[in-house]
Short mmCIF file of C-alpha atoms and ligand atoms in Angstrom, two decimals:
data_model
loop_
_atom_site.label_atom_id
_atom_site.label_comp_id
_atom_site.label_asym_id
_atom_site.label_seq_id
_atom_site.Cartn_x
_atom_site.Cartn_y
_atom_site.Cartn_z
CA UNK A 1 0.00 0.00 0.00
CA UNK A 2 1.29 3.55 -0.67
CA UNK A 3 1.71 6.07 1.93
CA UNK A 4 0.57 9.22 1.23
CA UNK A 5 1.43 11.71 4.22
CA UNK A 6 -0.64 14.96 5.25
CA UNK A 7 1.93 17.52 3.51
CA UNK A 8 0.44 20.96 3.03
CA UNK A 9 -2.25 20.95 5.89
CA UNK A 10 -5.67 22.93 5.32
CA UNK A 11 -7.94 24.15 7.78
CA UNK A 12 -11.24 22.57 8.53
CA UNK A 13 -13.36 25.76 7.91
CA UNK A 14 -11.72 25.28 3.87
CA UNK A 15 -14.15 23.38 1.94
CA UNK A 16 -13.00 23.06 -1.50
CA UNK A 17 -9.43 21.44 -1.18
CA UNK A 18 -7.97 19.42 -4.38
CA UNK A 19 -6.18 17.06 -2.19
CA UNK A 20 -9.24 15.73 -0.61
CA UNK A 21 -10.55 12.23 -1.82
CA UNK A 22 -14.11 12.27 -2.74
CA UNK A 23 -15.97 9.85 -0.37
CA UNK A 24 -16.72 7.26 -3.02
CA UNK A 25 -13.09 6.82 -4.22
CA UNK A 26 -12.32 6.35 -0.07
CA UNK A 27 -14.56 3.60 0.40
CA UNK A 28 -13.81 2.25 -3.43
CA UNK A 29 -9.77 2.16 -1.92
CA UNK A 30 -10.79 0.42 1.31
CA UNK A 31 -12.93 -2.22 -0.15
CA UNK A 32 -10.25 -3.24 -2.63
CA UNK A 33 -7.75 -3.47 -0.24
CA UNK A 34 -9.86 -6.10 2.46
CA UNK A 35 -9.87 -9.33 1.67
CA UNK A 36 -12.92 -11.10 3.40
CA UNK A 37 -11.97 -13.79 6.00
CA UNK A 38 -12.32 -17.01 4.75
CA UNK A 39 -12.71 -18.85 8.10
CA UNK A 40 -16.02 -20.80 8.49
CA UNK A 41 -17.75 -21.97 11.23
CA UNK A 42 -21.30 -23.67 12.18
CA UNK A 43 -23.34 -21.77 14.26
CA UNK A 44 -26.62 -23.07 16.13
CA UNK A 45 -29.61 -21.07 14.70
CA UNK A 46 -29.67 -19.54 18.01
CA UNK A 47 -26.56 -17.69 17.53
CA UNK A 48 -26.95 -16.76 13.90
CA UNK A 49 -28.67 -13.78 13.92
CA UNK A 50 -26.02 -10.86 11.87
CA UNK A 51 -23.64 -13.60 11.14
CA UNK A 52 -22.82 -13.94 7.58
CA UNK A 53 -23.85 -17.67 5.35
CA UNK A 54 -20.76 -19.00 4.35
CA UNK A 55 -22.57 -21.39 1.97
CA UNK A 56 -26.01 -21.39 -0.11
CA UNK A 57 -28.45 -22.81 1.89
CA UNK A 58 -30.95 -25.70 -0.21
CA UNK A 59 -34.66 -26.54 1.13
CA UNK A 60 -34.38 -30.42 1.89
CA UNK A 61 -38.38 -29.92 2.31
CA UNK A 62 -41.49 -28.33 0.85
CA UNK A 63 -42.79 -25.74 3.49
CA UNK A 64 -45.47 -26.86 4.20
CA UNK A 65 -45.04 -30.30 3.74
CA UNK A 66 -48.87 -30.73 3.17
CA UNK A 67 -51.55 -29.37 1.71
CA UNK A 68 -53.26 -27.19 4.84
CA UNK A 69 -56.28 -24.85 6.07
CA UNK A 70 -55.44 -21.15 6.46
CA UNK A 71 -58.81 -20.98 8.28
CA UNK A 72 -61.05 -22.69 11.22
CA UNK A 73 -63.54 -24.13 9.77
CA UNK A 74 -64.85 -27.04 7.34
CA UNK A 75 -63.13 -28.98 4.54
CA UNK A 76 -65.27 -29.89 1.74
CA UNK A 77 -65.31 -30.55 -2.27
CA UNK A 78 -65.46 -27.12 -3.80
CA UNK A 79 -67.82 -28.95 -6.03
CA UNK A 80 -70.50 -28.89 -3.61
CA UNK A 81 -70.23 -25.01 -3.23
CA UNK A 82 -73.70 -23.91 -4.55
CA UNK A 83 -74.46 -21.72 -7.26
CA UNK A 84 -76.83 -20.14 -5.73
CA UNK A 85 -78.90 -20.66 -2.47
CA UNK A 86 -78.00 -22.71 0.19
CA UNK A 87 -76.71 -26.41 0.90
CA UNK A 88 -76.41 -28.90 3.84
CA UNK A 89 -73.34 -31.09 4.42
CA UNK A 90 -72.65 -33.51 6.79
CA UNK A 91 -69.68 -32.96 9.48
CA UNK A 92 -68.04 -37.03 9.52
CA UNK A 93 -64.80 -35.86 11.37
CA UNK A 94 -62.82 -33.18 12.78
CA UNK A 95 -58.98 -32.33 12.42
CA UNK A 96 -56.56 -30.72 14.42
CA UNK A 97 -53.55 -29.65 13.36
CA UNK A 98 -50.93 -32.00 13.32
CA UNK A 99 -53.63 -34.88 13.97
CA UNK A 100 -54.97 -35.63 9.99
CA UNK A 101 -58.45 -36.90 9.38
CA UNK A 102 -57.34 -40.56 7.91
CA UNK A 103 -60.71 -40.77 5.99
CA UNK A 104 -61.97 -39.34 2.95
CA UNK A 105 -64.50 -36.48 2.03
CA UNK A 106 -67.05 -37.16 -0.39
CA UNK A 107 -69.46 -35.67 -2.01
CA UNK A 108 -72.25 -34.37 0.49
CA UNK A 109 -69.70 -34.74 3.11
CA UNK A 110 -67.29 -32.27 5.08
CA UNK A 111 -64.47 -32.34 8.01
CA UNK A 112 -64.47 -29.58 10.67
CA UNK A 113 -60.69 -28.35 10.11
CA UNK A 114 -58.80 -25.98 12.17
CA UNK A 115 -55.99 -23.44 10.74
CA UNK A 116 -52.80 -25.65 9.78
CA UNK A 117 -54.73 -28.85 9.88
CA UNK A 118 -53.81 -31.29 7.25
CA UNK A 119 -56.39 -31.20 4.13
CA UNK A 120 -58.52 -34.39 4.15
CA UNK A 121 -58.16 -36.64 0.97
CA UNK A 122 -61.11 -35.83 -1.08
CA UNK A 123 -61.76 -31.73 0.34
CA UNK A 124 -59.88 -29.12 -1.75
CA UNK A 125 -61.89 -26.08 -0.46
CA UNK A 126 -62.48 -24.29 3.41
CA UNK A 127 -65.55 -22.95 4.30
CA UNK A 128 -64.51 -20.68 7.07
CA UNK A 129 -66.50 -20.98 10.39
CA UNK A 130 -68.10 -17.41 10.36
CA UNK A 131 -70.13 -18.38 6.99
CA UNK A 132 -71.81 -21.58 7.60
CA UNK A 133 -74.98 -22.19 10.02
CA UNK A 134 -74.03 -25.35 12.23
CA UNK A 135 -76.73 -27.66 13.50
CA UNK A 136 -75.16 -30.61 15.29
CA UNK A 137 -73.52 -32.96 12.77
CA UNK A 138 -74.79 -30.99 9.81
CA UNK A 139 -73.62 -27.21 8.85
CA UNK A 140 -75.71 -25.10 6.10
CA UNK A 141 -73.15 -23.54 3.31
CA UNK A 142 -73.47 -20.74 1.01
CA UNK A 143 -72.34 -19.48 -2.73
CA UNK A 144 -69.84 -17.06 -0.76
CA UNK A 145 -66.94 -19.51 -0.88
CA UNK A 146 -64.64 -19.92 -4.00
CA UNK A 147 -63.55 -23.32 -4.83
CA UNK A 148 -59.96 -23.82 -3.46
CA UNK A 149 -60.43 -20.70 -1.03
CA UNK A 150 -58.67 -20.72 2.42
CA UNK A 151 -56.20 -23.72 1.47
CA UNK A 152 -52.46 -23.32 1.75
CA UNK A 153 -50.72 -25.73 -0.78
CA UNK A 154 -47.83 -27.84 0.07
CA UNK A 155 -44.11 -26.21 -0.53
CA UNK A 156 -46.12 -23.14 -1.69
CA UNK A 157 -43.52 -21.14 0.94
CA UNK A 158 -40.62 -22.93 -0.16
CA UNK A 159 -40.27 -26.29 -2.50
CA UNK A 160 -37.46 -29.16 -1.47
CA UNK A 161 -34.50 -28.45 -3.66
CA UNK A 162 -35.38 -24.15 -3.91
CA UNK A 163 -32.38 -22.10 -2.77
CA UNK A 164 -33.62 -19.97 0.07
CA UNK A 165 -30.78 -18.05 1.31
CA UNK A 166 -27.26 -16.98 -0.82
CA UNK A 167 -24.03 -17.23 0.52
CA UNK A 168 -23.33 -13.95 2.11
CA UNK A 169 -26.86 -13.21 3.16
CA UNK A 170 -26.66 -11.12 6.65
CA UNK A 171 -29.27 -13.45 8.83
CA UNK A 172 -32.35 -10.78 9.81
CA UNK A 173 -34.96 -12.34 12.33
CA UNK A 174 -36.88 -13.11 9.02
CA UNK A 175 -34.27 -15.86 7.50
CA UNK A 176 -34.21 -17.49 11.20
CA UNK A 177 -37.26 -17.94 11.26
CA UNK A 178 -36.93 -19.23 7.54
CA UNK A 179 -34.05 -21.84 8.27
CA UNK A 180 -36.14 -22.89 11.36
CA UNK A 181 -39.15 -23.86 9.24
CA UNK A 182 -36.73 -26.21 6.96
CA UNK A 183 -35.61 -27.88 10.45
CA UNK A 184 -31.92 -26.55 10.64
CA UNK A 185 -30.50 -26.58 13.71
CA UNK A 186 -26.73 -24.94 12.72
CA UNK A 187 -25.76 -22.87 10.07
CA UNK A 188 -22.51 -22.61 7.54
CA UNK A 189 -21.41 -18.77 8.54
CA UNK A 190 -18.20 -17.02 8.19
CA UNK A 191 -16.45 -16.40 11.25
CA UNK A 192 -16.93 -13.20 13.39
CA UNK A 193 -14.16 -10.53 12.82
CA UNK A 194 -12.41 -9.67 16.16
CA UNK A 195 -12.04 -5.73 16.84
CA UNK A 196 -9.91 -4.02 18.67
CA UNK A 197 -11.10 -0.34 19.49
CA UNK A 198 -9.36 2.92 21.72
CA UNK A 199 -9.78 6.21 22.09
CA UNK A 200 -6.61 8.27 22.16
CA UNK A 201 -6.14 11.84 24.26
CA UNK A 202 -4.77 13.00 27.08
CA UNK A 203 -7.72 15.06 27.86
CA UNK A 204 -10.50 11.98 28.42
CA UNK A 205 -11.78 10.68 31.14
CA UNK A 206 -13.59 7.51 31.85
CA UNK A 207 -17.01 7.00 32.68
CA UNK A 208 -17.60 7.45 36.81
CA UNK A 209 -14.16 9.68 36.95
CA UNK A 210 -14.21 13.67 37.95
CA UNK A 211 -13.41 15.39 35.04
CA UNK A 212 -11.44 18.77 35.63
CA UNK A 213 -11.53 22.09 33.37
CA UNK A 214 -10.98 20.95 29.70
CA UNK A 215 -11.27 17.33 30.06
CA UNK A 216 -14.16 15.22 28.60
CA UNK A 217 -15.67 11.99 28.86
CA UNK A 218 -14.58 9.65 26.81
CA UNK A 219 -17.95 8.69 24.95
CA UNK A 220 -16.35 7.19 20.87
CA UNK A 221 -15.53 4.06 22.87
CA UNK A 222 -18.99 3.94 23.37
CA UNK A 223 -20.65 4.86 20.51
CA UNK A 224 -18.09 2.71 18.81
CA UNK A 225 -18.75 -0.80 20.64
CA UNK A 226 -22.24 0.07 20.03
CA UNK A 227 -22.30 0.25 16.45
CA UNK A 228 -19.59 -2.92 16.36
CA UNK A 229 -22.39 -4.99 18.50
CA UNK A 230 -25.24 -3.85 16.35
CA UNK A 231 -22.73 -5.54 13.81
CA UNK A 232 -22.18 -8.65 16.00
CA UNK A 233 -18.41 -8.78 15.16
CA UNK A 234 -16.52 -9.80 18.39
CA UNK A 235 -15.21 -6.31 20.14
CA UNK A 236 -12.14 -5.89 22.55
CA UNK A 237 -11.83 -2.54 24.41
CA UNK A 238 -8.59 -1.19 24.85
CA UNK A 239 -9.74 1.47 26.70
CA UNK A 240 -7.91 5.47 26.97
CA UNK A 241 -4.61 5.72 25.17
CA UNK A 242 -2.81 8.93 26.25
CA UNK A 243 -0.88 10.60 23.87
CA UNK A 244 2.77 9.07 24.39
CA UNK A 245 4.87 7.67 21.81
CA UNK A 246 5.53 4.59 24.03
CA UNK A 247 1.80 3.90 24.86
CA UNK A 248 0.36 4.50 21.48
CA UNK A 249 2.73 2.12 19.61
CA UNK A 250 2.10 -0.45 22.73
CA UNK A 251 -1.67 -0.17 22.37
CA UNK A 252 -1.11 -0.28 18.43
CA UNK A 253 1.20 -3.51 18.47
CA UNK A 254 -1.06 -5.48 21.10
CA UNK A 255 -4.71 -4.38 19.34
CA UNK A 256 -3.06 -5.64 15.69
CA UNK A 257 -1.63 -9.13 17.13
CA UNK A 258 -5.08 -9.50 18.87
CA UNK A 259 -7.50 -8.04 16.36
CA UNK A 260 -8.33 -8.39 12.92
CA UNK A 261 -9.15 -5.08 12.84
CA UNK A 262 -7.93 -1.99 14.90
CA UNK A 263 -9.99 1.52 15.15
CA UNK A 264 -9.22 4.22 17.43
CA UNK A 265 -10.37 7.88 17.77
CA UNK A 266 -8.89 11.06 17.96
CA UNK A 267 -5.12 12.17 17.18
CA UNK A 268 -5.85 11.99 13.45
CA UNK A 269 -6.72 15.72 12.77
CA UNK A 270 -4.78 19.02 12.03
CA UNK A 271 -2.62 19.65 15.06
CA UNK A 272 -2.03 16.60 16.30
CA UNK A 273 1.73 15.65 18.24
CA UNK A 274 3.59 13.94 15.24
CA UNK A 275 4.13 10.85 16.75
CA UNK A 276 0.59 9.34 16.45
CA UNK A 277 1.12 9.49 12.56
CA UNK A 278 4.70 8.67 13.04
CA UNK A 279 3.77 5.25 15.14
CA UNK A 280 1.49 4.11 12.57
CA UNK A 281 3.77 4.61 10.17
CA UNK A 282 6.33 2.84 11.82
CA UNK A 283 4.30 0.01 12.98
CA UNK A 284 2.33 -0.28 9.59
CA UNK A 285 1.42 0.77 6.02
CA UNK A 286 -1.11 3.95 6.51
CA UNK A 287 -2.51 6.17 4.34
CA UNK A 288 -3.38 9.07 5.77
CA UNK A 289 -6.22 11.06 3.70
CA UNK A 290 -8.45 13.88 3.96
CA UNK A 291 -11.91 13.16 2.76
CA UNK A 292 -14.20 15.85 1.32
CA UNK A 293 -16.89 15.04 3.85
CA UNK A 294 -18.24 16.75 6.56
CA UNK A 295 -18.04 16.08 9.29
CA UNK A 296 -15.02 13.34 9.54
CA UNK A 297 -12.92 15.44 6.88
CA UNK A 298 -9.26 13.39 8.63
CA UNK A 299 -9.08 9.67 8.50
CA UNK A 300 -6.00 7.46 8.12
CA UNK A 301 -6.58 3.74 6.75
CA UNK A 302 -4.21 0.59 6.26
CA UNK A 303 -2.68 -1.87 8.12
CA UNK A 304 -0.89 -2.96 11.01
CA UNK A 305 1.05 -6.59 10.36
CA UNK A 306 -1.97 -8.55 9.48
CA UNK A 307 -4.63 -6.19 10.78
CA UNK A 308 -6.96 -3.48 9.14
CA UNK A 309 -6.69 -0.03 10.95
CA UNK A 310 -8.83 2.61 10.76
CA UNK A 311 -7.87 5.97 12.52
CA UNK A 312 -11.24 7.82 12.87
CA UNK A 313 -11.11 11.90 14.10
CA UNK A 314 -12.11 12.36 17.57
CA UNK A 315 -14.97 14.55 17.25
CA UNK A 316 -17.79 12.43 18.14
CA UNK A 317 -20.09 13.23 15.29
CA UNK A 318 -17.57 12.64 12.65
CA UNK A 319 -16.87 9.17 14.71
CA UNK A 320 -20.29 8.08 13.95
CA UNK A 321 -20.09 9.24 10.45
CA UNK A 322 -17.07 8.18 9.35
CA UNK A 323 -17.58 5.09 10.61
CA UNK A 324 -21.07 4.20 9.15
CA UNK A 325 -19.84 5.58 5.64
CA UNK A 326 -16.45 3.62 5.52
CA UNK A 327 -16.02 1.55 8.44
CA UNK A 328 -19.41 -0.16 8.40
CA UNK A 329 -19.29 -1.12 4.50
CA UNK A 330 -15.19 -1.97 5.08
CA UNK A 331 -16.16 -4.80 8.12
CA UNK A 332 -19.27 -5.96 6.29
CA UNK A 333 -16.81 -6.66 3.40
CA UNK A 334 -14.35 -8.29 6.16
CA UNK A 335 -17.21 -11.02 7.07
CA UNK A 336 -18.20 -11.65 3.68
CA UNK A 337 -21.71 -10.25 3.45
CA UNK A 338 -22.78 -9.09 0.16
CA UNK A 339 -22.36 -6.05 -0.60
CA UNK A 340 -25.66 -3.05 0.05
CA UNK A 341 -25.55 0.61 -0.84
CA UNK A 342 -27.38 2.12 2.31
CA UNK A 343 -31.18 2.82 1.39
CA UNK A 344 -31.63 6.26 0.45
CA UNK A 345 -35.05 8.80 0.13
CA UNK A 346 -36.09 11.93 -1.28
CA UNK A 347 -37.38 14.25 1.54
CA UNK A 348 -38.72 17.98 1.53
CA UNK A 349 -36.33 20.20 4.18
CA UNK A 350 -38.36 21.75 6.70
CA UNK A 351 -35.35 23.42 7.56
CA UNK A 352 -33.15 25.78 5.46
CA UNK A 353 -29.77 24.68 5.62
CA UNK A 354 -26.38 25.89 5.17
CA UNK A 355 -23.64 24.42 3.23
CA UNK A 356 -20.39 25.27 1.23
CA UNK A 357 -19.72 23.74 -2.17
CA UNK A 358 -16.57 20.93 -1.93
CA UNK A 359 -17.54 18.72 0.50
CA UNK A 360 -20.73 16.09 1.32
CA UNK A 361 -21.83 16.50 3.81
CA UNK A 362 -24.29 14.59 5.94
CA UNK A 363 -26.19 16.58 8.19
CA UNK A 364 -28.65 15.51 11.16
CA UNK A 365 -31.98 15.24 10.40
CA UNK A 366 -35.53 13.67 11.68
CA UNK A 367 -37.60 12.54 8.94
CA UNK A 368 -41.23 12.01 9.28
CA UNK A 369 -44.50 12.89 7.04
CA UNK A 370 -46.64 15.99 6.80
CA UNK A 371 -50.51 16.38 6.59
CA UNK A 372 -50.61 15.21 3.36
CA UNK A 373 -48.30 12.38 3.62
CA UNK A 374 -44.93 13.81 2.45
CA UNK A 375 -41.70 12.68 3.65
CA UNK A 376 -40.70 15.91 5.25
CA UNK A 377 -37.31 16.45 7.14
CA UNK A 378 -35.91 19.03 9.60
CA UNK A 379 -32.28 19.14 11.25
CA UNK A 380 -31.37 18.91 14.91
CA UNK A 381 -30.49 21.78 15.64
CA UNK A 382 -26.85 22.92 15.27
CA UNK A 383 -24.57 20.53 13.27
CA UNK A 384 -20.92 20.55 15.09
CA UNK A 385 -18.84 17.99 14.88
CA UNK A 386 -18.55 17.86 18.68
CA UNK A 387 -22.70 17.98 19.26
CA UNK A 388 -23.29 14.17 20.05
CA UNK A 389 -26.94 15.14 20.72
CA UNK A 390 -27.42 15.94 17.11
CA UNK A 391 -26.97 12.13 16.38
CA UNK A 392 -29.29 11.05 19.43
CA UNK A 393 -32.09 13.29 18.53
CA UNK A 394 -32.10 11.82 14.38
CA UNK A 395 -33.30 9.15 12.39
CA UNK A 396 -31.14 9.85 9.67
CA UNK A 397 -28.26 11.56 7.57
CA UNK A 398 -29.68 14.13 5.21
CA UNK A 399 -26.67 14.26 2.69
CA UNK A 400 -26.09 17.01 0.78
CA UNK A 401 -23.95 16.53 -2.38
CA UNK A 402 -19.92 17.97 -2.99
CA UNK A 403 -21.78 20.61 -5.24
CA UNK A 404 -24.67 21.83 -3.06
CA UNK A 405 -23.99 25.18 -1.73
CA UNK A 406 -27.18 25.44 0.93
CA UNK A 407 -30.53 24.17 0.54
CA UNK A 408 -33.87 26.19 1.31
CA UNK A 409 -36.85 25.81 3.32
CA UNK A 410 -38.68 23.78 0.82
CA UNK A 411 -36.38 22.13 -1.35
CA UNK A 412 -36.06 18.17 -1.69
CA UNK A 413 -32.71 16.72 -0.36
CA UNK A 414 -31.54 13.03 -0.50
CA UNK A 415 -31.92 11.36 3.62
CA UNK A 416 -30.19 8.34 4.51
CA UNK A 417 -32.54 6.72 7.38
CA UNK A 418 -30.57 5.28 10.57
CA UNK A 419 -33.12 2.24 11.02
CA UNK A 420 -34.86 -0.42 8.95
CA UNK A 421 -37.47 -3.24 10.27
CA UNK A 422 -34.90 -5.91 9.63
P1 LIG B 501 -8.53 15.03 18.08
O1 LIG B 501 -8.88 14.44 16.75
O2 LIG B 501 -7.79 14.09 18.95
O3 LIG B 501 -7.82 16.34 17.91
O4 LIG B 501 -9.90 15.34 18.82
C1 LIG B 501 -10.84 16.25 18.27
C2 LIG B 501 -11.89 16.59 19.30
O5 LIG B 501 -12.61 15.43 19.66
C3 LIG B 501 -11.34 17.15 20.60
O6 LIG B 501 -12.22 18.16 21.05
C4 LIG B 501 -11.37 15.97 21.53
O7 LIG B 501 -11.47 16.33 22.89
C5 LIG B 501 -12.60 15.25 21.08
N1 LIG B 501 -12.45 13.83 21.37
C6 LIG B 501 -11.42 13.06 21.00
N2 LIG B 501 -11.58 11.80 21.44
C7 LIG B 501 -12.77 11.77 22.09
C8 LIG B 501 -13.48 10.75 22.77
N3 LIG B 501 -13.00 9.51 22.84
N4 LIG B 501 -14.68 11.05 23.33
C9 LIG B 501 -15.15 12.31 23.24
N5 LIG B 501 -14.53 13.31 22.61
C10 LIG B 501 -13.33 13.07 22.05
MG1 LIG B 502 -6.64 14.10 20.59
#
């Protein structure tokens, strides 16, 4: 990998700057460079949710493996639906489901059937209990029932032999459930990338500590395990790194012979003492580049031996963003899952906003819907790169493009929402 040092340094408040890499050529570098892991493992469906299918997965079974009732109420021949008026059939047994009816329905005939009870031979129709009049062994039908109404066929879900699920397929809730109903108990997945994390500055403080004038709580370390969990990749905390030659490169060497990836925060932007560049560069190949996105403008990517590293900036919002836009999309690579542009939307901006030309820049925003049903969006409020509660207080990015130099009350801009269903 070439390394590509911070030379002539620009200031953050300078937007247009020709030695910025646009963000798509970033992530296009990263995911070229990571190879995913090929490692698999089995993992009980109980501990497959977010891991990644190593393999296909085949149906061995039709789901369902019979011919069923989507409805309580009688099986019958559809041929004895009437045309018009009304007509009496005779109940000659009842099934359960998962206890069949072994005879057969005739003509004239019908089996009281609850929901997911096998269809008897014979019956090809339910007549749902709402619509029929029932007078001891006899029930009184109507013309309101289609032939073949109510019925769920066999392998209609899935048929033996169908591939269900591609290799790289992210498990959702959804495909659980779906390998559970073809009677898998482990699954073929790629195994879970290990990932070391710190947060670098003399001026942190842990969680429960005093803090004095001019320090802060250390909160990336948190926000970063939290978006590694909601990735299920395994995480190891390093904890606070203070800015020392000795204790960076000892965090550094120890998080790359652990991990298969290392991330810290902080020590990354303008300013910075020399010799957190000049440790990574010692202890590994790293490019250090400035991205024409805003927030998260500094990052430095490469690796460490035979570790990944990705040096996010330290201001909190730009941790978040950075690492959603190129971190995310890098370890999703890493584990082998196929590959997803995040889901974007039009939205009107309820808010006017203001912008530069030269950089993207994704901006805080709630999205929701107006009177008549509009995706409408307004920002949080101001949109540092230190204000952390501009992130809580969204539900998504609203990213403005390199070109856009401020958008008005009323004009459509492209969101990016935080959450989906599954
Ligand atoms: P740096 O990139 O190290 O110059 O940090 C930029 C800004 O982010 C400074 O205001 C830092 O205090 C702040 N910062 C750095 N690391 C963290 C952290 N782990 N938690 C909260 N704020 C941080
Ligand atoms: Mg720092």
């Amino acid at each position: 990998m070439s390394e590509t040092s911070i030379t002539a340094e620009t200031c953050c408040q300078d937007d247009s700057d020709p030695h910025s890499l646009t963000p798509a050529a970033a992530l296009s570098r990263i995911l070229t460079t990571i190879t995913p892991l090929a490692d698999t493992e089995k993992a009980t469906l109980g501990e497959a949710l977010n891991r990644v299918l190593a393999e296909d997965i085949h149906s061995r079974i039709d789901v369902p493996n019979c011919t069923n009732s989507a409805m309580d109420g009688y099986a019958v021949q559809g041929a004895d639906i009437p045309g018009g008026g009304t007509r009496e059939l005779r109940i000659v047994g009842t099934v359960f489901a998962g206890k069949p009816f072994p005879g057969k329905i005739e003509s004239g005939a019908c089996a009281r059937i609850m929901t997911g009870g096998v269809m008897p031979a014979g019956a090809d129709t339910v007549i749902t209990q709402e619509s029929v009049e029932r007078n001891g062994d006899i029930i009184r039908i109507d013309d309101r029932t289609r032939p073949g109404d109510n019925v769920r066929e066999a392998g209609e879900d899935v048929r033996a032999g169908d591939r269900i699920l591609t290799q790289g397929a992210r498990l959702t809730p959804a495909d659980i459930g779906l390998l559970a109903s073809l009677g898998l108990a482990e699954i073929p997945v790629t195994r879970r990338p290990k990932v070391a994390f710190l947060s670098t500055g003399d001026e942190l403080r842990s969680v429960g500590e005093t803090l004095d004038a001019g320090q802060v709580y250390d909160s990336n370390r948190y926000t970063i395990r939290g978006m590694l969990e909601r990735l299920g990749v395994e995480t190891i905390d390093f904890g606070v790194i203070r800015d020392t030659r000795e204790e960076i490169e000892r965090a550094l060497r120890e998080a790359a012979a652990e991990a298969d990836v290392v991330i810290t925060s902080g020590g990354v932007s303008v300013g910075e003492a020399d010799y957190v560049k000049e440790t990574l560069v010692k202890l590994g190949a790293i490019n250090f580049w400035k991205i024409a996105i805003k927030p998260g403008r500094p990052l430095a990517f490469g690796t460490i031996d035979h570790s990944y590293f990705f040096g996010l900036p330290g201001n909190p919002v730009s941790v978040m963003v950075t690492f959603y836009q190129f971190v995310q999309p890098a370890l999703l690579r890493l584990m082998g899952a196929k590959s997803e542009e995040p889901l974007t939307a039009n939205a009107i901006s309820l808010s006017s906003l203001n912008k530069a030309p030269g950089r993207v820049e994704y901006q805080r925003g709630i999205l929701g819907k107006d009177e008549q049903g509009r995706h409408v969006v307004r920002k949080t409020g101001a949109q540092g790169s230190g204000i952390l509660s501009s992130m809580s207080q969204a539900n998504c990015f609203i990213v403005l493009p390199m070109e856009c130099a401020g958008i008005k009350a009323g004009m459509e801009v492209e969101v990016q929402p935080f959450h989906g269903l599954i």
